[in-house]
Coordinates of C-alpha atoms in Angstrom, one line a residue:
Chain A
X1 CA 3.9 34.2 20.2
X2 CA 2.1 34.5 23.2
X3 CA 0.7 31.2 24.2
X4 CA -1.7 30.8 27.4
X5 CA -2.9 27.3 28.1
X6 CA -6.1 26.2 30.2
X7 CA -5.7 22.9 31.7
X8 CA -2.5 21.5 32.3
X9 CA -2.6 18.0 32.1
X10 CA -0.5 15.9 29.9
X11 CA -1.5 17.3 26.7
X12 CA -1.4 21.4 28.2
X13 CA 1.5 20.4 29.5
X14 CA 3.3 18.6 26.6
X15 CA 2.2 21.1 24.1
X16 CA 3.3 24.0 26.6
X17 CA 6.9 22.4 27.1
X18 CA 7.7 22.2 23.9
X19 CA 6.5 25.5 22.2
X20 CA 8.2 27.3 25.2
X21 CA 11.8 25.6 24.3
X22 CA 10.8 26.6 20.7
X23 CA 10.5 30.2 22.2
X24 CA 6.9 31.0 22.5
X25 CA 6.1 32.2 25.6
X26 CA 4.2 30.4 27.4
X27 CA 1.5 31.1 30.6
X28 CA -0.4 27.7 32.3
X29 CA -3.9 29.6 33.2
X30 CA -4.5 27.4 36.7
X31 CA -6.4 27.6 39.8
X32 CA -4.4 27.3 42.6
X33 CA -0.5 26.2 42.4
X34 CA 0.6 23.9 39.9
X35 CA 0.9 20.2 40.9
X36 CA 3.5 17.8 41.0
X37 CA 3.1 17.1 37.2
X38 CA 3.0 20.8 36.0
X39 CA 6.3 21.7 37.7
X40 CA 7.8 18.8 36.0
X41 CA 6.3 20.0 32.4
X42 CA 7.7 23.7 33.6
X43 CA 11.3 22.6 34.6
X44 CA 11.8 20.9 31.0
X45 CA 10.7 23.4 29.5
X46 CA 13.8 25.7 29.9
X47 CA 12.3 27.8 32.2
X48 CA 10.2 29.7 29.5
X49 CA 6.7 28.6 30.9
X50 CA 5.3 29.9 33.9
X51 CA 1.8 30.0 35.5
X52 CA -1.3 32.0 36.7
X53 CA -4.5 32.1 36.9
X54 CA -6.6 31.3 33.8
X55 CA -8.2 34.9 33.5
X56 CA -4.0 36.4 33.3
X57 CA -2.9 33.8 30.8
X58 CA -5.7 34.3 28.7
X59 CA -5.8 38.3 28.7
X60 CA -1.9 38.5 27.5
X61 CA -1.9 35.5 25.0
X62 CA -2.7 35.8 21.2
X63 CA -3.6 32.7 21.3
X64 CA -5.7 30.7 23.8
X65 CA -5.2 26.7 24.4
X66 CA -8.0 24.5 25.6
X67 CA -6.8 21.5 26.8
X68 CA -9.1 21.0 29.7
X69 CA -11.8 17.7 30.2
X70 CA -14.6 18.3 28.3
X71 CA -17.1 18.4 31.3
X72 CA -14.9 21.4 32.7
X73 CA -14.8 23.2 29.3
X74 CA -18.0 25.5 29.2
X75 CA -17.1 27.2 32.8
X76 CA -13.5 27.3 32.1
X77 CA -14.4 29.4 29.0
X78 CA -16.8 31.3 31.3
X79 CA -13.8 32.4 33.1
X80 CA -11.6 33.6 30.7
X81 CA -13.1 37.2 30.1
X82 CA -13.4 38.3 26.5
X83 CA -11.7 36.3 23.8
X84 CA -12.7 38.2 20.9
X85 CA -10.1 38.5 18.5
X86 CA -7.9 35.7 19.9
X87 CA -7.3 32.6 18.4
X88 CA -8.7 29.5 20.5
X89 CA -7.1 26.2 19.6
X90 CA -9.7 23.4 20.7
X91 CA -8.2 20.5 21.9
X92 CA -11.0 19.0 23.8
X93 CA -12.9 15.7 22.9
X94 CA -17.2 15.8 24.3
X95 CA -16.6 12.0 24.6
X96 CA -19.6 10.3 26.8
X97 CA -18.7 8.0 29.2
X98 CA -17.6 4.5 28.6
X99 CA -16.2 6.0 24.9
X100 CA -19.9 5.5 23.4
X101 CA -19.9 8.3 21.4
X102 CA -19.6 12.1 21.6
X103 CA -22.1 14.0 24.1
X104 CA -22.7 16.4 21.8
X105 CA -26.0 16.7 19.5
X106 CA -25.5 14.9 16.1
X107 CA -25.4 18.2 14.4
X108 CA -22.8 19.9 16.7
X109 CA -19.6 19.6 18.1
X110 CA -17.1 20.1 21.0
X111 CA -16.1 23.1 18.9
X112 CA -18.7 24.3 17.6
X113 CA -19.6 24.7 21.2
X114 CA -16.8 26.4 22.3
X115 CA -17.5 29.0 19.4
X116 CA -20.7 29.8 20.8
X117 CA -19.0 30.0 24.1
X118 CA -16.5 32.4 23.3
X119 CA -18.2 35.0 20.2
X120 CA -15.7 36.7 18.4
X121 CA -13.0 34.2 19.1
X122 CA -11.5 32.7 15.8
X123 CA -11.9 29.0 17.2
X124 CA -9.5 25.8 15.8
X125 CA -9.9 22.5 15.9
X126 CA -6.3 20.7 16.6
X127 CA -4.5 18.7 18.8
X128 CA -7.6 16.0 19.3
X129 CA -6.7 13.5 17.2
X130 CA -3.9 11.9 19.1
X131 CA -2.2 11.7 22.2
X132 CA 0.3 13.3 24.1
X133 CA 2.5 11.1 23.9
X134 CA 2.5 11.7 20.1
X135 CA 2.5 15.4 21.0
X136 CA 5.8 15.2 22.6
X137 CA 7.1 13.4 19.2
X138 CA 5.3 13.5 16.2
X139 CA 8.3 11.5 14.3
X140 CA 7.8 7.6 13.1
X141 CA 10.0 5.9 11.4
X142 CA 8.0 6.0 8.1
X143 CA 6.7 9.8 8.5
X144 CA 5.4 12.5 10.4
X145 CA 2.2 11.9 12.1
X146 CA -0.8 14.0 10.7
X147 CA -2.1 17.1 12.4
X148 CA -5.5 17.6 11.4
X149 CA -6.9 20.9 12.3
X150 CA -10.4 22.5 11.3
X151 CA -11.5 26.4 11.2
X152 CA -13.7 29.1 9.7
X153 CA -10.5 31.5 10.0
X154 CA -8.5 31.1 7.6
X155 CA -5.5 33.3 8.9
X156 CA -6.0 32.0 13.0
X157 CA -5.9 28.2 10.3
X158 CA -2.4 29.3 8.9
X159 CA -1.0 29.9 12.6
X160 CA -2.0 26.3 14.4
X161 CA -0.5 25.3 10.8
X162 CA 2.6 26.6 11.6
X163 CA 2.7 25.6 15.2
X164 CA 1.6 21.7 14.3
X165 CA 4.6 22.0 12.1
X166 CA 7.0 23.6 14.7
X167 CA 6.4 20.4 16.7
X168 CA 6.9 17.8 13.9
X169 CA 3.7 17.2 12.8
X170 CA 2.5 16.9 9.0
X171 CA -0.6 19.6 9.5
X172 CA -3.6 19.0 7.3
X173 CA -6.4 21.6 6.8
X174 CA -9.2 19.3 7.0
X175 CA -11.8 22.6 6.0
X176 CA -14.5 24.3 8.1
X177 CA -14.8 24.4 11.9
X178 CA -18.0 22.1 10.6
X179 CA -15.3 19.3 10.2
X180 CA -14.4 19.6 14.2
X181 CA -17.6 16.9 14.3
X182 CA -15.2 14.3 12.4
X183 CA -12.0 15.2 13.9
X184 CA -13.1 14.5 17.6
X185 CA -15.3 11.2 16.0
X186 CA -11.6 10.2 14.8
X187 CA -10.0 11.5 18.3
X188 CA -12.7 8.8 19.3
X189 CA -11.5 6.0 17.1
X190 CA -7.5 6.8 18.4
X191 CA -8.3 6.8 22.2
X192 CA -10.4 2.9 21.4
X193 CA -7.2 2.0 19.6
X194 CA -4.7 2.8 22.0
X195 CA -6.7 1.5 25.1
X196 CA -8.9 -0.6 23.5
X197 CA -6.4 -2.8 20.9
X198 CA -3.2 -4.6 21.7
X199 CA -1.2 -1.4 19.4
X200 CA -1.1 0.6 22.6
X201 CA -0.5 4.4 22.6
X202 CA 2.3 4.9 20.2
X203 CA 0.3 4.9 17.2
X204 CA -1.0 8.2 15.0
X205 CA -2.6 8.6 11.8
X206 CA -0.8 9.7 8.9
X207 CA -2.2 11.1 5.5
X208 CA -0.6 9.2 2.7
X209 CA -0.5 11.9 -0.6
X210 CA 0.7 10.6 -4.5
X211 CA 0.4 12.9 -7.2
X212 CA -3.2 13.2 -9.2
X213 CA -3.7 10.6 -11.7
X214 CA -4.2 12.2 -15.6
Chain B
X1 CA -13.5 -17.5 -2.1
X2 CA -16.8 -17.2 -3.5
X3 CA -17.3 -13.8 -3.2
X4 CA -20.6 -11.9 -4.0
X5 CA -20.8 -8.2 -4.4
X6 CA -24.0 -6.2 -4.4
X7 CA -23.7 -3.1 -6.2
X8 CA -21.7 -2.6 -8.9
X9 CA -20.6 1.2 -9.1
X10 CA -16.8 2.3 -8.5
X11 CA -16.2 0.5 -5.3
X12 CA -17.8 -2.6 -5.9
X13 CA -16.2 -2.9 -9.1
X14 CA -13.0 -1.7 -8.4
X15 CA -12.8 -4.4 -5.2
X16 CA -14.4 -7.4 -7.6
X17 CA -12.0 -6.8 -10.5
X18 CA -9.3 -7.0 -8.2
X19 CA -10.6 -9.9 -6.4
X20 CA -11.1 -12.2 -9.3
X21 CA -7.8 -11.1 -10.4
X22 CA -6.9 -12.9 -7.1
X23 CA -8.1 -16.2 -7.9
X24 CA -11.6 -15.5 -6.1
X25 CA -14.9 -16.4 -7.7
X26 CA -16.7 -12.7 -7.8
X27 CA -19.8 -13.1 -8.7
X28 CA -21.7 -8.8 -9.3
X29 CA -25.3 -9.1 -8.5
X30 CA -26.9 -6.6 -10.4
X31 CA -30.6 -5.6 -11.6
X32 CA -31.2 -6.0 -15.2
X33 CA -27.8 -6.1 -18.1
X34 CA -24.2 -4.9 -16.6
X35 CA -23.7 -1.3 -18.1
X36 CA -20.4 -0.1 -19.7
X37 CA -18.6 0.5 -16.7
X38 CA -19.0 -2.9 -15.1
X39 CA -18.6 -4.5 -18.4
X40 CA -15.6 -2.4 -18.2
X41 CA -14.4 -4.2 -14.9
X42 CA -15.8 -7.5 -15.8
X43 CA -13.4 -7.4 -18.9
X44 CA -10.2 -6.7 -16.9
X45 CA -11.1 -9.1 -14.3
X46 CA -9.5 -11.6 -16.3
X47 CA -12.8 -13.4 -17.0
X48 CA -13.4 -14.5 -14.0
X49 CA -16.2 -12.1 -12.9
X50 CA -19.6 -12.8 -13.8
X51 CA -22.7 -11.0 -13.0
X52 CA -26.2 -12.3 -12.1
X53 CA -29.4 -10.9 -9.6
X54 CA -28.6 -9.7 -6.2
X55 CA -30.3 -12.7 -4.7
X56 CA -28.1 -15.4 -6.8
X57 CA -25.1 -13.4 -6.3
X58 CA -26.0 -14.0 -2.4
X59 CA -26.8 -17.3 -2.7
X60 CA -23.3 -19.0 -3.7
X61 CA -21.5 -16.4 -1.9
X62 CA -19.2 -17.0 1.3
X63 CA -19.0 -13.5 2.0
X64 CA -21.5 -10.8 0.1
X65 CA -20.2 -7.0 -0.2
X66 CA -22.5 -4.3 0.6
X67 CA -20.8 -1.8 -2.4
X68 CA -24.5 0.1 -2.8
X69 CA -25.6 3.9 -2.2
X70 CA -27.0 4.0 1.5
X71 CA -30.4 4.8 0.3
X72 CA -30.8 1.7 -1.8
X73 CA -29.4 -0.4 0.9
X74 CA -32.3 -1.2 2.7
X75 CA -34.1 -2.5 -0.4
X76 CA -30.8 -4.2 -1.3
X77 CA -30.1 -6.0 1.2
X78 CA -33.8 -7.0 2.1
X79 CA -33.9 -8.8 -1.5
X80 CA -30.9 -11.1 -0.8
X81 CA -32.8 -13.1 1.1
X82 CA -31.2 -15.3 4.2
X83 CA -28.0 -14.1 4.8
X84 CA -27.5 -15.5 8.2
X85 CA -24.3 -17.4 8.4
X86 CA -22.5 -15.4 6.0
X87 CA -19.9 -12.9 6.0
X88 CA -21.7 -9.4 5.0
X89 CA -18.5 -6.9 4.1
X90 CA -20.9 -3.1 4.8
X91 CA -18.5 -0.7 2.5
X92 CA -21.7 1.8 2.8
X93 CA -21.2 5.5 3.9
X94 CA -25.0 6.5 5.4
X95 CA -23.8 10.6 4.2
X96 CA -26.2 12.8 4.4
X97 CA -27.2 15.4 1.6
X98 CA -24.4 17.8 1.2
X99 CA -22.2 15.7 3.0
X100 CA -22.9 17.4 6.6
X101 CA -23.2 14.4 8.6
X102 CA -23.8 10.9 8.8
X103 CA -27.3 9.8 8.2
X104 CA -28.4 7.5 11.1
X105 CA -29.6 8.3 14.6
X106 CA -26.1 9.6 16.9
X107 CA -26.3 6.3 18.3
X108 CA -26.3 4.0 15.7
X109 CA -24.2 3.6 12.7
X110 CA -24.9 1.9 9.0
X111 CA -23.7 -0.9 9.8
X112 CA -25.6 -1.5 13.2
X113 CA -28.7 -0.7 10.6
X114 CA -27.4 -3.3 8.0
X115 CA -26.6 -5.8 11.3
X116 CA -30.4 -5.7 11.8
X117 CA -31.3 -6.1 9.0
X118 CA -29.6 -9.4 8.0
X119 CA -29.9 -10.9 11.3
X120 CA -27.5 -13.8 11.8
X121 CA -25.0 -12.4 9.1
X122 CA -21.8 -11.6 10.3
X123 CA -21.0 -8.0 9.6
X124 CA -18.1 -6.5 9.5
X125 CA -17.4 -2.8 8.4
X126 CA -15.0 -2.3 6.0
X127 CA -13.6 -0.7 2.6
X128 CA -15.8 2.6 3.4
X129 CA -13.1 5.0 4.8
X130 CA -11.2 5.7 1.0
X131 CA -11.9 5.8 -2.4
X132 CA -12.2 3.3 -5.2
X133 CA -9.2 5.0 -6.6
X134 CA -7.2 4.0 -3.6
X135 CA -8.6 0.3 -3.4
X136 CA -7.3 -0.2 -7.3
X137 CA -3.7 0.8 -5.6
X138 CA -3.4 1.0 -1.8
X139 CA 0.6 1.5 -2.0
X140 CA 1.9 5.1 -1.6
X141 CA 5.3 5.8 -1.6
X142 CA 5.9 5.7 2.3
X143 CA 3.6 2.8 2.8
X144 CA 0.5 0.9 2.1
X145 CA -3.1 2.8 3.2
X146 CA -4.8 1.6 6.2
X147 CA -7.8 -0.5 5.7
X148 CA -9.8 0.0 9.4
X149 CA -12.4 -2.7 10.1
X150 CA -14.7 -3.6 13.0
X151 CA -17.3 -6.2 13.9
X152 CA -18.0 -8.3 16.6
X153 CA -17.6 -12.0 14.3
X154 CA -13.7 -12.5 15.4
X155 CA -13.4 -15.0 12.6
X156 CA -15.4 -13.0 10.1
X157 CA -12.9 -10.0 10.6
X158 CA -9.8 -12.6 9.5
X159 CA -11.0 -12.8 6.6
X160 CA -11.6 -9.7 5.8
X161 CA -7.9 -8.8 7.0
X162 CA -6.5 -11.4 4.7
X163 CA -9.2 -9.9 2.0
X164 CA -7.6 -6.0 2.5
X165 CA -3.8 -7.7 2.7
X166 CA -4.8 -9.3 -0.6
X167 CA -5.2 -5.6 -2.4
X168 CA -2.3 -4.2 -0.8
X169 CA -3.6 -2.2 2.3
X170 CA -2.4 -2.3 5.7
X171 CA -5.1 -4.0 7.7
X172 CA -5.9 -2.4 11.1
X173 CA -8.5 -4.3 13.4
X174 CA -10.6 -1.1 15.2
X175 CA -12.6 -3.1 17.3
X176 CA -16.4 -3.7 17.7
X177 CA -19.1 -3.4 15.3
X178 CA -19.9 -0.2 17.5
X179 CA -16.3 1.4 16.1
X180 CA -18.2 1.7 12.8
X181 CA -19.8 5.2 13.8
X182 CA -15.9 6.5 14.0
X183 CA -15.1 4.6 10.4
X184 CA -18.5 6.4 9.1
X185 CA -17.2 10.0 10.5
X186 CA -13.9 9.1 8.7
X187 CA -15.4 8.2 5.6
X188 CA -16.7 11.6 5.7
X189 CA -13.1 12.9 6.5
X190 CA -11.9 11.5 3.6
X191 CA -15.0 12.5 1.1
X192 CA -14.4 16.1 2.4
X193 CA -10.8 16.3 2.0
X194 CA -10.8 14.6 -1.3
X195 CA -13.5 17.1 -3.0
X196 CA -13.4 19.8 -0.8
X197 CA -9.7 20.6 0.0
X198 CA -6.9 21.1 -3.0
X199 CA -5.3 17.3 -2.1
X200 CA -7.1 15.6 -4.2
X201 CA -8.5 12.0 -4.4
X202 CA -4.9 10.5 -4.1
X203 CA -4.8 10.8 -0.3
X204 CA -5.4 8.0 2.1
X205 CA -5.3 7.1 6.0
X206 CA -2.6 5.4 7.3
X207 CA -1.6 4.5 11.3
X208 CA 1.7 4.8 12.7
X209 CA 3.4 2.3 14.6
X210 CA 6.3 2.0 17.0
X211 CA 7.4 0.4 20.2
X212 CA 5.7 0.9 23.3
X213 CA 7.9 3.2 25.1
X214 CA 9.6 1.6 28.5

């Protein structure tokens, strides 16, 4: 597929590297050149990902990464032109500062957001629930880490399902885009217990399944 | 322990049957006769579960479990007179009708609600982010389900990690009583994937662990 990501820090850049050496192809939608760090994510990535401006990588992808801060989100999306039709994977968390909370109304979302932002778009929730580190290797000793992800669209749902997996992750369809409320509340909870515990960052959340009881 | 438990629906019976079946003294503090189903748990508690009013359920108790619907929890907790001093275990989800949201203001939680109102009580959020099903068998096949807690009663929350090490889960220490707005949200998670998605009530959290990496 045709992947463009906006925003290439450490999570753009991880999930970039590693869908372009599964042979997406991959555009980083920047302004200006890319930094230090970006070249870095390019160079491993076996030369499949390149980058442009975030109006380019947006008009030739089917499928549109937003992996920028949450304060920058609304005029990156403002700058991509028309996204109707593509899917938008959501990666951003609306946390306030200081981690109090989510600085977005109680009935909303980061996503829900970006929906309204981009109409016609077929908008995901994914990749906010943990952190890079776990993007660039899903794989624990006792399991996959989970991939929760969160849509109204059920086919643009079945392709973030299939990309989760390609990177190792277990994926889990946690319902309607309404759910994107929970997922960045439990993107929350994962940032407090990697910077706020003594577990540190190489932790994830995993959803434990047995068969129905008769 | 003398343990008192307020409420006696799936939850709180599930957790005082399997208690007292751990040599605690479970004490169900109920209004009026025990129906069928507690009778139910009291019998396979091994005898050792009794049931009495709320407010002498409270009184001998070390620790008293908040196991009640959110809308009688205010009333509840309000008749168990002084709690200060005590260990108050809040295994309340404040869901709103339909289950779109969490019923408190955006910057509050149930539990900071239940804080204030049983002030001097040590609370500690707990037992609210999976289902009774899961606290009569936390062990899954690749591992035991995560119990999160928070609070800000550093003592309190040992014993409430030795409590959910007694059943079987994996204990995981989230922080401050502040956390409990994430463990609400994932509460909800669960509730939505359990009756709204195909997986079931047989699913649980669980967190990931491995070295930091050098």
């Amino acid at each position: 597929m045709n992947i463009g990501i906006i925003g290439a820090g450490h999570v753009g850049g991880t999930l970039g590297r590693r869908w372009s050496a599964g042979n997406h192809t991959v555009t980083f939608g920047i302004r200006g050149e890319p930094d230090e760090q970006l070249r870095q994510y390019m160079d491993t990535s076996g030369g499949a990902a390149r980058a442009t401006t975030p109006i380019e990588a947006a008009r030739g992808a089917e499928v549109v990464v937003l992996a920028t801060p949450w304060k920058e989100t609304h005029d990156a999306v403002q700058q991509l032109g028309d996204l109707s039709g593509k899917i938008v994977i959501d990666c951003t968390n609306p946390f306030k500062p200081g981690l109090t909370g989510l600085d977005v109304p109680a009935d909303s979302s980061g996503a829900a957001q970006v929906a309204s932002w981009a109409p016609g778009s077929r908008v995901v929730k994914a990749f906010n629930t943990t952190g890079f580190n776990i993007m660039a290797n899903p794989k624990f000793a006792d399991g996959a880490a989970a991939m929760f992800y969160c849509g109204d669209d059920v086919p643009a749902k079945r392709v973030v399902d299939a990309l989760a997996t390609e990177l190792g992750f277990a994926p889990v369809d946690a319902g309607p885009l309404t759910v994107a409320r929970q997922l960045e509340s439990l993107g929350l909870l994962w940032v407090g217990l990697a910077i706020g515990s003594d577990l540190g960052r190489e932790i994830a959340f995993r959803l434990l399944r047995r068969p129905p009881v008769q």
